[in-house]
Short mmCIF file of C-alpha atoms in Angstrom, two decimals:
data_model
loop_
_atom_site.label_atom_id
_atom_site.label_comp_id
_atom_site.label_asym_id
_atom_site.label_seq_id
_atom_site.Cartn_x
_atom_site.Cartn_y
_atom_site.Cartn_z
CA MET A 1 0.12 0.11 0.21
CA ASP A 2 0.90 3.58 -0.64
CA ASN A 3 2.62 3.93 3.08
CA TYR A 4 5.36 6.49 2.59
CA ALA A 5 3.44 9.43 2.88
CA LEU A 6 5.40 10.58 6.05
CA PHE A 7 8.35 8.63 5.82
CA THR A 8 11.79 10.98 5.82
CA LYS A 9 15.36 9.86 5.23
CA SER A 10 18.64 11.29 3.76
CA ILE A 11 20.62 9.26 1.29
CA ALA A 12 23.24 10.07 -0.59
CA LEU A 13 23.79 8.93 -4.42
CA THR A 14 27.61 9.03 -4.81
CA ASP A 15 28.17 5.26 -4.55
CA LEU A 16 26.15 5.94 -8.12
CA GLY A 17 28.26 8.97 -9.04
CA ILE A 18 25.70 10.80 -8.80
CA THR A 19 27.02 13.72 -6.32
CA SER A 20 25.50 16.79 -6.18
CA PRO A 21 21.70 16.47 -7.16
CA THR A 22 18.59 17.81 -5.24
CA ILE A 23 17.39 14.04 -3.69
CA HIS A 24 13.37 13.51 -3.62
CA TYR A 25 13.15 9.80 -1.55
CA GLN A 26 10.94 7.40 -1.52
CA LEU A 27 7.97 9.67 -1.89
CA SER A 28 4.54 8.37 -1.89
CA ALA A 29 2.24 7.67 -4.94
CA ASN A 30 0.08 10.33 -4.15
CA GLU A 31 2.84 12.71 -3.80
CA LEU A 32 4.62 12.00 -7.18
CA HIS A 33 0.60 12.42 -8.84
CA ASP A 34 0.69 15.93 -7.38
CA LEU A 35 4.40 16.68 -8.11
CA THR A 36 3.72 15.68 -11.82
CA ILE A 37 0.88 17.34 -12.26
CA GLN A 38 2.37 20.87 -10.71
CA SER A 39 5.24 20.68 -12.72
CA GLY A 40 3.10 20.73 -16.10
CA GLN A 41 4.17 16.91 -17.23
CA GLY A 42 0.75 15.54 -16.66
CA THR A 43 -3.11 15.44 -16.23
CA GLU A 44 -5.90 13.82 -14.04
CA ASN A 45 -8.28 12.11 -15.36
CA SER A 46 -12.09 11.75 -14.62
CA THR A 47 -11.31 8.59 -12.43
CA GLY A 48 -8.03 10.22 -10.38
CA ALA A 49 -5.69 8.40 -12.58
CA LEU A 50 -2.40 10.33 -13.52
CA ALA A 51 -2.18 10.93 -17.73
CA ILE A 52 0.87 11.57 -18.81
CA ASN A 53 2.65 11.18 -22.43
CA THR A 54 6.08 9.52 -22.81
CA GLY A 55 7.42 11.41 -25.81
CA GLN A 56 9.10 10.68 -28.85
CA PHE A 57 9.15 6.51 -27.94
CA THR A 58 6.03 5.38 -26.72
CA GLY A 59 7.16 1.86 -26.84
CA ARG A 60 10.04 -0.13 -26.60
CA SER A 61 13.30 0.73 -29.12
CA PRO A 62 14.86 -3.23 -29.59
CA GLN A 63 17.31 -2.27 -31.65
CA ASP A 64 18.86 0.40 -28.38
CA ARG A 65 18.96 -2.28 -26.21
CA PHE A 66 22.48 -3.89 -25.32
CA ILE A 67 24.05 -6.12 -22.97
CA VAL A 68 27.59 -5.10 -21.63
CA LYS A 69 30.20 -8.00 -23.10
CA ASP A 70 32.23 -9.15 -19.97
CA ASN A 71 33.45 -11.79 -18.31
CA ILE A 72 30.11 -12.67 -17.20
CA THR A 73 28.40 -12.71 -20.13
CA GLU A 74 30.69 -13.23 -23.05
CA ASP A 75 30.32 -17.12 -23.29
CA LYS A 76 26.55 -17.60 -21.50
CA VAL A 77 24.53 -14.90 -23.38
CA TRP A 78 23.01 -15.69 -27.16
CA TRP A 79 24.67 -12.32 -29.07
CA GLY A 80 22.77 -10.78 -32.08
CA ASN A 81 20.27 -8.89 -32.83
CA VAL A 82 18.37 -9.59 -29.82
CA ASN A 83 21.44 -9.01 -27.21
CA ILE A 84 22.98 -6.70 -28.90
CA PRO A 85 26.98 -6.46 -27.02
CA PHE A 86 28.39 -2.79 -25.65
CA GLU A 87 31.98 -2.71 -24.72
CA PRO A 88 32.79 -1.98 -20.72
CA ALA A 89 34.63 0.70 -21.98
CA ALA A 90 32.00 2.54 -23.78
CA PHE A 91 29.68 1.97 -21.14
CA ASP A 92 31.59 3.12 -18.51
CA ALA A 93 31.93 6.17 -20.38
CA LEU A 94 28.31 6.69 -21.04
CA TYR A 95 27.35 6.30 -17.41
CA THR A 96 29.68 8.69 -16.56
CA LYS A 97 28.03 11.39 -18.67
CA VAL A 98 24.79 10.30 -17.79
CA THR A 99 25.77 10.32 -13.83
CA ALA A 100 27.59 14.08 -14.34
CA TYR A 101 23.72 15.00 -16.00
CA LEU A 102 22.10 13.87 -13.34
CA SER A 103 24.41 15.45 -10.73
CA LYS A 104 22.89 18.45 -11.82
CA LYS A 105 19.14 17.59 -11.60
CA GLU A 106 16.43 17.03 -9.49
CA VAL A 107 15.99 13.22 -9.01
CA PHE A 108 13.34 10.85 -7.67
CA VAL A 109 15.03 7.82 -5.87
CA ARG A 110 13.60 4.61 -4.64
CA ASP A 111 14.18 1.72 -2.87
CA THR A 112 12.33 -1.22 -3.68
CA TYR A 113 12.38 -4.95 -4.96
CA VAL A 114 12.18 -7.83 -7.38
CA CYS A 115 11.18 -11.41 -6.54
CA ALA A 116 7.56 -12.15 -4.37
CA ASP A 117 9.22 -15.23 -3.33
CA PRO A 118 11.83 -13.97 -0.04
CA ASN A 119 13.99 -16.64 -1.38
CA TYR A 120 14.76 -14.93 -4.93
CA ARG A 121 14.11 -11.60 -3.57
CA LEU A 122 16.24 -9.02 -4.91
CA ASN A 123 16.92 -5.61 -3.92
CA VAL A 124 16.83 -2.47 -6.34
CA ARG A 125 17.49 1.27 -5.96
CA VAL A 126 15.86 3.14 -9.24
CA VAL A 127 17.12 7.08 -9.77
CA THR A 128 15.04 8.52 -12.05
CA GLU A 129 15.04 12.23 -13.83
CA THR A 130 10.98 12.33 -13.36
CA ALA A 131 8.26 11.92 -10.64
CA TRP A 132 6.16 9.86 -12.90
CA SER A 133 8.60 7.48 -13.67
CA ASN A 134 8.96 7.41 -10.50
CA LEU A 135 5.50 6.55 -9.82
CA PHE A 136 5.54 3.96 -12.42
CA CYS A 137 7.90 2.16 -10.12
CA PHE A 138 6.10 2.47 -7.28
CA ASN A 139 3.28 0.70 -8.78
CA MET A 140 5.56 -2.10 -10.87
CA PHE A 141 7.98 -3.33 -8.43
CA LEU A 142 7.51 -4.44 -4.68
CA ARG A 143 7.18 -2.23 -2.23
CA PRO A 144 9.46 -2.42 0.80
CA GLU A 145 7.93 -1.78 4.51
CA ILE A 146 9.02 1.71 6.33
CA GLU A 147 10.88 -0.70 8.93
CA GLU A 148 12.93 -1.97 5.88
CA LEU A 149 13.97 0.94 4.37
CA ASP A 150 16.56 1.73 7.26
CA ASP A 151 19.43 -1.00 6.63
CA PHE A 152 18.16 -1.37 2.96
CA THR A 153 20.95 -2.44 0.63
CA ALA A 154 20.31 -2.28 -3.33
CA GLU A 155 22.36 -5.48 -5.16
CA TRP A 156 21.22 -3.82 -8.44
CA SER A 157 20.37 -0.02 -9.66
CA VAL A 158 18.33 1.10 -12.60
CA ILE A 159 19.26 4.59 -13.00
CA CYS A 160 16.26 6.69 -16.01
CA ALA A 161 17.27 9.98 -17.70
CA PRO A 162 15.03 10.14 -20.83
CA HIS A 163 16.19 14.10 -21.57
CA PHE A 164 19.75 12.71 -21.96
CA GLU A 165 20.62 12.36 -25.58
CA ALA A 166 23.80 10.17 -26.43
CA ASN A 167 26.21 11.12 -28.83
CA PRO A 168 26.09 7.89 -31.20
CA ALA A 169 29.09 8.51 -32.98
CA VAL A 170 31.15 9.11 -29.68
CA ASP A 171 28.83 6.75 -27.30
CA GLY A 172 28.90 3.73 -29.37
CA THR A 173 24.97 3.87 -29.58
CA ARG A 174 22.84 3.08 -32.26
CA GLN A 175 21.12 6.46 -31.86
CA SER A 176 20.43 9.08 -29.06
CA ASN A 177 18.03 6.39 -26.90
CA PHE A 178 19.63 3.47 -25.00
CA ALA A 179 18.19 0.80 -22.80
CA ILE A 180 22.09 -0.67 -21.50
CA ILE A 181 22.42 -3.83 -18.70
CA ASP A 182 25.57 -4.42 -17.40
CA PHE A 183 26.13 -7.28 -14.98
CA THR A 184 28.99 -6.82 -13.66
CA ARG A 185 28.40 -3.57 -12.13
CA LYS A 186 24.80 -4.70 -12.04
CA ILE A 187 23.16 -1.54 -13.27
CA ALA A 188 20.74 -0.91 -15.79
CA LEU A 189 21.12 2.24 -17.27
CA ILE A 190 18.34 4.02 -19.76
CA GLY A 191 18.28 7.33 -21.35
CA GLY A 192 16.81 9.78 -24.28
CA THR A 193 13.54 7.54 -23.87
CA GLY A 194 10.41 8.52 -21.50
CA TYR A 195 8.71 4.87 -22.23
CA THR A 196 8.52 3.43 -18.58
CA GLY A 197 8.35 -0.04 -19.96
CA GLU A 198 12.16 0.61 -20.65
CA ILE A 199 12.82 0.27 -17.15
CA LYS A 200 10.91 -2.72 -16.40
CA LYS A 201 12.13 -4.81 -18.68
CA GLY A 202 15.57 -3.62 -18.02
CA ILE A 203 15.26 -5.37 -14.71
CA PHE A 204 13.13 -8.49 -16.36
CA SER A 205 15.83 -9.29 -18.70
CA ALA A 206 18.86 -8.94 -15.70
CA LEU A 207 16.61 -11.60 -13.38
CA ASN A 208 16.14 -13.80 -17.31
CA PHE A 209 19.64 -14.18 -16.94
CA ILE A 210 20.14 -14.09 -13.08
CA LEU A 211 17.83 -16.95 -12.27
CA PRO A 212 18.52 -19.60 -14.55
CA VAL A 213 22.21 -19.31 -14.36
CA PHE A 214 22.93 -18.44 -10.96
CA LYS A 215 19.74 -19.78 -9.73
CA ASN A 216 18.04 -23.28 -11.61
CA THR A 217 14.77 -20.91 -11.62
CA LEU A 218 13.02 -20.73 -14.82
CA PRO A 219 12.26 -16.89 -15.61
CA MET A 220 8.75 -16.61 -17.80
CA HIS A 221 7.05 -13.88 -19.59
CA CYS A 222 3.68 -14.77 -18.33
CA SER A 223 0.72 -13.76 -15.94
CA ALA A 224 -0.69 -16.48 -13.71
CA ASN A 225 -3.37 -17.01 -11.45
CA VAL A 226 -4.96 -19.39 -8.55
CA GLY A 227 -8.14 -21.41 -8.37
CA GLU A 228 -10.32 -21.80 -5.45
CA ASP A 229 -8.77 -25.18 -4.93
CA GLY A 230 -4.98 -24.15 -5.45
CA ASP A 231 -4.42 -24.68 -8.95
CA THR A 232 -2.04 -22.17 -10.68
CA ALA A 233 -2.51 -21.61 -14.32
CA ILE A 234 -0.26 -19.46 -16.21
CA PHE A 235 -0.68 -17.97 -19.70
CA PHE A 236 2.22 -17.00 -22.13
CA GLY A 237 1.77 -14.64 -24.50
CA LEU A 238 2.72 -11.34 -26.71
CA SER A 239 1.45 -8.10 -26.73
CA GLY A 240 -2.46 -7.74 -27.71
CA THR A 241 -3.18 -11.56 -27.28
CA GLY A 242 -4.83 -11.27 -24.04
CA LYS A 243 -2.40 -12.15 -21.24
CA THR A 244 -3.45 -9.67 -18.77
CA THR A 245 -7.05 -9.79 -19.44
CA LEU A 246 -7.48 -13.36 -19.42
CA SER A 247 -5.59 -13.76 -16.40
CA ALA A 248 -7.55 -10.92 -14.73
CA ASP A 249 -10.48 -13.65 -13.99
CA PRO A 250 -13.43 -12.81 -11.13
CA ASN A 251 -13.53 -16.19 -10.35
CA ARG A 252 -9.61 -16.89 -9.64
CA LYS A 253 -6.90 -14.84 -7.85
CA LEU A 254 -4.36 -13.11 -10.15
CA ILE A 255 -0.74 -13.66 -8.95
CA GLY A 256 0.45 -11.19 -11.63
CA ASP A 257 0.12 -10.22 -15.25
CA ASP A 258 3.52 -10.38 -16.94
CA GLU A 259 6.40 -11.88 -15.15
CA HIS A 260 7.25 -14.94 -13.12
CA GLY A 261 9.67 -17.40 -11.79
CA TRP A 262 8.96 -21.31 -11.22
CA THR A 263 10.99 -22.76 -8.83
CA ASN A 264 12.36 -26.23 -8.26
CA GLU A 265 10.28 -26.14 -5.14
CA ASN A 266 7.12 -26.33 -7.56
CA THR A 267 6.01 -22.70 -6.67
CA VAL A 268 5.38 -19.69 -9.04
CA PHE A 269 5.98 -16.25 -8.19
CA ASN A 270 5.38 -12.83 -9.53
CA PHE A 271 8.84 -10.60 -9.99
CA GLU A 272 6.17 -6.99 -9.78
CA GLY A 273 3.91 -5.54 -7.25
CA GLY A 274 1.73 -4.24 -9.94
CA CYS A 275 0.44 -4.44 -13.58
CA TYR A 276 1.26 -2.95 -17.09
CA ALA A 277 -1.64 -3.06 -19.13
CA LYS A 278 -2.85 -1.90 -22.86
CA VAL A 279 -5.65 -0.10 -22.80
CA ILE A 280 -6.58 0.15 -26.50
CA ASN A 281 -10.43 -0.25 -26.89
CA LEU A 282 -10.26 -1.14 -22.88
CA SER A 283 -14.50 -1.23 -21.66
CA GLU A 284 -15.64 -2.49 -18.49
CA GLU A 285 -17.70 -4.57 -20.25
CA ASN A 286 -14.92 -6.59 -21.23
CA GLU A 287 -12.18 -5.73 -19.21
CA PRO A 288 -13.66 -4.84 -15.85
CA ASP A 289 -10.61 -5.18 -13.01
CA ILE A 290 -8.32 -3.56 -15.68
CA PHE A 291 -11.08 -0.44 -16.01
CA ARG A 292 -12.09 -0.21 -12.49
CA ALA A 293 -8.04 -0.25 -11.40
CA ILE A 294 -7.77 3.23 -13.48
CA LYS A 295 -7.72 5.35 -10.81
CA LYS A 296 -6.08 7.80 -8.30
CA GLY A 297 -2.23 5.80 -7.95
CA ALA A 298 -2.38 4.80 -11.60
CA LEU A 299 -0.27 6.05 -14.33
CA LEU A 300 -2.17 6.36 -17.66
CA GLU A 301 0.45 6.88 -21.16
CA ASN A 302 -0.54 8.42 -24.36
CA VAL A 303 -3.84 7.90 -24.03
CA ILE A 304 -6.66 10.90 -25.60
CA PHE A 305 -9.44 12.76 -23.50
CA LYS A 306 -12.47 13.20 -25.35
CA GLU A 307 -12.78 16.92 -26.54
CA GLY A 308 -13.74 19.36 -23.93
CA THR A 309 -13.45 16.66 -21.16
CA ASN A 310 -10.52 14.33 -18.53
CA GLU A 311 -12.32 11.30 -20.02
CA VAL A 312 -10.18 8.83 -21.96
CA ASP A 313 -11.45 8.27 -25.29
CA TYR A 314 -9.92 4.65 -25.17
CA GLN A 315 -10.92 4.09 -28.83
CA ASP A 316 -8.00 6.96 -30.04
CA ILE A 317 -4.68 5.53 -31.09
CA SER A 318 -3.48 9.25 -32.74
CA ILE A 319 -0.16 9.09 -30.45
CA THR A 320 -0.22 5.64 -30.51
CA PRO A 321 -2.23 1.72 -30.52
CA ASN A 322 0.31 1.52 -27.31
CA THR A 323 -1.24 3.15 -25.01
CA ARG A 324 -1.11 1.85 -21.48
CA VAL A 325 -1.72 2.02 -17.75
CA SER A 326 0.03 1.02 -14.78
CA TYR A 327 -1.44 0.11 -11.10
CA PRO A 328 -0.43 -1.27 -8.11
CA ILE A 329 -2.02 -5.01 -7.99
CA TYR A 330 -3.72 -4.00 -4.46
CA HIS A 331 -6.04 -1.87 -7.50
CA ILE A 332 -7.54 -5.35 -8.60
CA ASP A 333 -9.46 -6.58 -6.02
CA ASN A 334 -9.02 -10.43 -6.52
CA ILE A 335 -5.27 -11.27 -5.52
CA GLN A 336 -3.41 -13.75 -4.13
CA PRO A 337 -1.85 -12.86 -0.81
CA GLY A 338 1.63 -12.79 -1.19
CA SER A 339 1.71 -13.20 -5.21
CA ILE A 340 2.68 -16.51 -5.05
CA GLY A 341 1.25 -19.93 -6.30
CA GLU A 342 1.99 -23.62 -6.49
CA ASN A 343 2.97 -25.77 -9.16
CA PRO A 344 1.04 -25.09 -12.10
CA LYS A 345 -1.75 -27.17 -13.42
CA ASN A 346 -2.56 -25.98 -16.76
CA ILE A 347 -0.66 -23.86 -19.02
CA PHE A 348 -1.92 -21.40 -22.02
CA PHE A 349 0.13 -20.13 -24.66
CA LEU A 350 -2.07 -16.84 -26.53
CA THR A 351 -1.82 -16.13 -30.08
CA ALA A 352 -3.77 -13.71 -31.66
CA ASP A 353 -3.77 -15.41 -34.99
CA SER A 354 -4.77 -12.86 -37.45
CA PHE A 355 -4.44 -15.21 -40.45
CA GLY A 356 -7.46 -17.39 -38.83
CA ILE A 357 -5.80 -20.53 -39.23
CA ILE A 358 -4.77 -21.81 -35.63
CA PRO A 359 -7.91 -23.49 -33.76
CA PRO A 360 -9.48 -21.67 -30.51
CA ILE A 361 -8.15 -24.01 -28.26
CA SER A 362 -5.40 -26.99 -29.17
CA LYS A 363 -4.19 -29.49 -26.51
CA LEU A 364 -0.45 -29.63 -27.02
CA THR A 365 2.01 -32.45 -26.60
CA PRO A 366 5.48 -32.01 -24.30
CA GLY A 367 7.33 -31.75 -28.16
CA GLN A 368 4.49 -29.28 -29.46
CA ALA A 369 4.76 -27.64 -26.27
CA ALA A 370 8.31 -26.66 -26.50
CA TYR A 371 8.16 -26.05 -30.11
CA HIS A 372 5.52 -23.39 -29.83
CA PHE A 373 6.90 -21.82 -26.98
CA ILE A 374 10.39 -21.63 -28.67
CA SER A 375 8.64 -20.37 -31.87
CA GLY A 376 6.56 -17.77 -29.58
CA TYR A 377 3.73 -17.04 -32.24
CA THR A 378 1.30 -14.36 -33.24
CA ALA A 379 0.42 -12.22 -36.14
CA LYS A 380 0.20 -8.38 -36.93
CA VAL A 381 -2.98 -7.29 -38.21
CA ALA A 382 -3.04 -5.40 -41.61
CA GLY A 383 -2.76 -1.35 -40.68
CA THR A 384 -1.11 -1.60 -37.04
CA GLU A 385 2.07 -0.55 -39.09
CA ALA A 386 3.32 1.14 -41.93
CA GLY A 387 3.66 -0.94 -45.13
CA VAL A 388 1.63 -4.05 -43.40
CA THR A 389 -1.25 -4.56 -45.85
CA GLU A 390 -1.94 -7.90 -44.87
CA PRO A 391 -1.44 -10.39 -41.39
CA GLN A 392 2.36 -10.97 -41.07
CA PRO A 393 3.64 -13.58 -38.58
CA ASN A 394 5.42 -12.26 -35.72
CA PHE A 395 7.54 -14.55 -33.66
CA SER A 396 8.78 -13.94 -30.53
CA ALA A 397 10.80 -16.70 -28.52
CA CYS A 398 9.98 -18.10 -25.67
CA PHE A 399 7.38 -15.38 -26.09
CA GLY A 400 9.40 -12.40 -24.64
CA ALA A 401 12.81 -12.79 -27.13
CA PRO A 402 13.66 -9.30 -26.54
CA PHE A 403 13.94 -9.87 -22.88
CA MET A 404 16.10 -13.57 -22.97
CA PRO A 405 19.80 -13.20 -22.74
CA LEU A 406 20.31 -17.02 -22.95
CA HIS A 407 19.39 -18.90 -25.96
CA PRO A 408 15.70 -19.86 -26.58
CA THR A 409 16.72 -23.85 -26.55
CA LYS A 410 17.45 -23.13 -22.47
CA TYR A 411 14.23 -21.94 -21.27
CA ALA A 412 12.43 -24.32 -23.61
CA GLU A 413 14.47 -27.18 -22.29
CA MET A 414 13.81 -26.52 -18.58
CA LEU A 415 9.99 -25.38 -18.77
CA SER A 416 10.02 -28.87 -20.68
CA LYS A 417 11.04 -30.56 -18.10
CA LYS A 418 8.89 -28.76 -15.01
CA MET A 419 6.14 -29.50 -17.51
CA LYS A 420 6.70 -33.64 -17.43
CA ASP A 421 7.73 -33.35 -13.70
CA GLY A 422 4.47 -31.46 -12.36
CA ASN A 423 2.17 -33.54 -15.12
CA VAL A 424 1.14 -30.23 -16.72
CA LYS A 425 -1.59 -29.63 -19.51
CA VAL A 426 -0.74 -27.43 -21.91
CA TRP A 427 -3.30 -25.53 -24.44
CA LEU A 428 -2.85 -23.35 -27.17
CA ILE A 429 -5.76 -20.73 -27.74
CA ASN A 430 -6.50 -18.49 -30.21
CA THR A 431 -7.85 -15.31 -29.33
CA GLY A 432 -7.36 -13.90 -33.02
CA TRP A 433 -9.47 -14.73 -36.18
CA THR A 434 -11.95 -16.97 -36.91
CA GLY A 435 -14.18 -17.28 -40.41
CA GLY A 436 -11.26 -15.99 -42.51
CA PRO A 437 -8.40 -14.24 -41.94
CA TYR A 438 -8.57 -10.41 -40.36
CA GLY A 439 -10.49 -8.12 -42.91
CA ILE A 440 -12.46 -11.25 -43.90
CA GLY A 441 -13.33 -13.01 -40.53
CA SER A 442 -13.72 -12.02 -37.50
CA ARG A 443 -12.16 -11.66 -33.82
CA MET A 444 -12.85 -14.28 -31.60
CA LYS A 445 -15.35 -13.50 -28.96
CA LEU A 446 -13.78 -12.73 -25.72
CA LYS A 447 -16.68 -14.95 -23.95
CA TYR A 448 -15.87 -17.73 -25.93
CA THR A 449 -11.88 -17.76 -25.01
CA ARG A 450 -12.91 -17.32 -21.65
CA ALA A 451 -15.58 -20.13 -21.81
CA MET A 452 -12.99 -22.37 -23.34
CA ILE A 453 -9.82 -21.67 -20.46
CA THR A 454 -12.52 -22.06 -17.94
CA ALA A 455 -13.50 -25.53 -18.85
CA ALA A 456 -9.66 -26.83 -19.60
CA LEU A 457 -8.91 -25.48 -15.86
CA ASN A 458 -12.15 -27.55 -14.48
CA GLY A 459 -11.37 -30.60 -16.50
CA GLU A 460 -14.39 -30.63 -18.63
CA LEU A 461 -12.05 -31.18 -21.35
CA ASP A 462 -10.58 -34.48 -20.23
CA ASN A 463 -13.17 -36.80 -21.74
CA VAL A 464 -14.01 -35.23 -25.17
CA ALA A 465 -13.37 -36.54 -28.12
CA TYR A 466 -10.14 -35.12 -29.70
CA GLU A 467 -9.25 -34.82 -33.86
CA ASN A 468 -5.89 -33.95 -34.76
CA HIS A 469 -5.09 -30.73 -36.96
CA LYS A 470 -4.22 -32.07 -40.40
CA VAL A 471 -1.35 -29.48 -41.02
CA PHE A 472 -0.03 -28.51 -37.42
CA GLY A 473 -0.71 -32.14 -35.62
CA PHE A 474 -2.25 -30.91 -32.85
CA ALA A 475 -5.44 -31.85 -30.75
CA LYS A 476 -8.85 -30.11 -31.51
CA PRO A 477 -11.34 -30.65 -28.94
CA GLN A 478 -14.63 -31.15 -30.55
CA SER A 479 -16.66 -30.01 -28.35
CA CYS A 480 -16.83 -27.82 -25.32
CA PRO A 481 -19.13 -26.42 -22.58
CA ASN A 482 -20.46 -23.12 -23.26
CA VAL A 483 -18.80 -22.94 -26.91
CA PRO A 484 -20.97 -23.24 -30.25
CA SER A 485 -19.24 -27.08 -31.43
CA GLU A 486 -18.64 -25.00 -35.37
CA ILE A 487 -16.20 -22.51 -34.48
CA LEU A 488 -13.89 -25.58 -32.65
CA ASN A 489 -12.49 -26.46 -36.11
CA PRO A 490 -11.49 -23.05 -37.68
CA ARG A 491 -11.70 -24.96 -41.10
CA ASN A 492 -15.46 -24.98 -40.89
CA THR A 493 -15.79 -21.18 -40.15
CA TRP A 494 -14.46 -20.44 -43.81
CA GLU A 495 -16.34 -20.07 -46.78
CA ASP A 496 -14.09 -21.62 -48.80
CA PRO A 497 -12.42 -24.50 -46.86
CA GLU A 498 -9.79 -25.44 -49.64
CA LEU A 499 -8.92 -22.33 -49.31
CA TYR A 500 -8.04 -22.20 -45.58
CA ASP A 501 -6.14 -25.72 -46.28
CA LYS A 502 -3.90 -23.74 -48.64
CA LYS A 503 -3.19 -21.11 -46.37
CA ALA A 504 -2.58 -23.19 -43.17
CA VAL A 505 -0.16 -24.87 -45.45
CA GLU A 506 1.53 -21.71 -45.99
CA LEU A 507 1.49 -20.41 -42.24
CA ALA A 508 3.19 -24.06 -41.18
CA GLN A 509 5.78 -23.27 -44.14
CA LYS A 510 6.28 -19.50 -42.00
CA PHE A 511 6.89 -21.72 -38.92
CA LYS A 512 9.49 -23.78 -40.25
CA ALA A 513 11.35 -21.26 -41.81
CA ASN A 514 11.48 -18.94 -38.21
CA PHE A 515 12.67 -22.60 -36.84
CA ALA A 516 15.32 -23.01 -38.78
CA LYS A 517 17.85 -20.77 -36.84
CA PHE A 518 16.63 -23.27 -33.82
CA SER A 519 17.01 -26.77 -35.29
CA ALA A 520 20.55 -27.38 -34.72
CA PHE A 521 20.23 -26.42 -30.62
CA ALA A 522 16.74 -28.50 -30.26
CA ASN A 523 16.33 -32.26 -28.91
CA SER A 524 14.58 -34.73 -31.51
CA GLU A 525 11.03 -34.30 -29.10
CA ILE A 526 11.19 -30.41 -30.22
CA MET A 527 11.49 -31.38 -33.74
CA ALA A 528 8.72 -33.52 -33.84
CA GLY A 529 6.66 -31.09 -32.76
CA ALA A 530 7.10 -29.07 -35.97
CA PRO A 531 3.53 -28.60 -38.04
CA ILE A 532 3.41 -31.80 -40.00
CA ALA A 533 2.82 -30.27 -43.71
#
């Protein structure tokens, strides 16, 4: 809870090289809210939330995310277009520039931590240039009790200076913005971008290296919830597939909406203390928990108000389709105490297939589960990006490639072992299109998707008849409570079934072409999970 309003403590940042700033330490959410409005950097909306504009960058910039290549990372990180190396000397020089810049500024400092399981807790000190960035950290990271702050020692630091711009020719960056992780100095350095997601993804990326390498624990880009009987469900999925929406189930307690660890002690714990949800086309009817969480303490990003009001128009994407809100997890009524659950019983891979090929629900074998986990498939909708005129496949290994420092097969092998050891059921859910591709078919109704997930969780799909997909090979249930049987086989929903067959083969070939870069590292079971066609 927001219990820092009367807390005072003097700190210094000289250990970080920030020598003489004006420091605001551990301010409450209300104080950060008010300071943002007073500075003219934000506006309060009709429900009391703070609305800000992140500036030029309204999303992550994957090509400007680097990892320092040193003795710790050189032989372990999967270097390439995702994990771009940065020289230690270049990092030191740029870090010195950023800290000198902040030494002359007003800065906001927050001591916080990640990993809800006390056995994996990692203390983090965050230094931000703006009050609203610090509010984001209050919302998204876990909040120490006041008595813990007296002897708080940070193991990692995040330094965020959105108004500092690098000189690429001198500093070794691609352009003026950057997000760099240094595992030796244990620092995430962010500059030139106000997009707050870079802050949380910096620490998430660090945990995706630390946990498997040093703790033998699987980090996951997923949401998770718990049923009345203590059964945990995990939801993997890329942005826009419904990961946050589907885990916010009124009949189940939310563990977290985005980032978790799965331990050898067979527990699942949240990395974070809040949620970071897309709000494009948000409505109270379809997503009541998220809608009601947008109140005092929440931070809206890049939204537009209805003309003449401070009421958000969630359909307006004139700034970006990636409109967002962050809020502390206690803004959701139905949450799991401690943000920890037991060994999962069901795992759901979510895809928004705009080709209209993938069935709305399929049951996967262990090999298929590993294959589709490494593939991390969804599809971009025509018109969402410049030049995108028809659906395009989007593969992101482990449903979070931009945040995974190790080779994807390392995470897949860990997941596969845990699934087998725990006898976990794995389901592929298509929240995308049915009856044809985007522009011809229609989006799968949320009520049907919820009904299918509920049936899987309740064991109602254990004894129904299944049919294997002729192209992809996974098992499709032929009936499901509260779902019309005709939509369970996507071929039946197309006006031209033969065209469906042709397009299914084309999509399968795209899967195989994408997987070619992983095949040399994948075992025979994983390769057996590939499409048949």
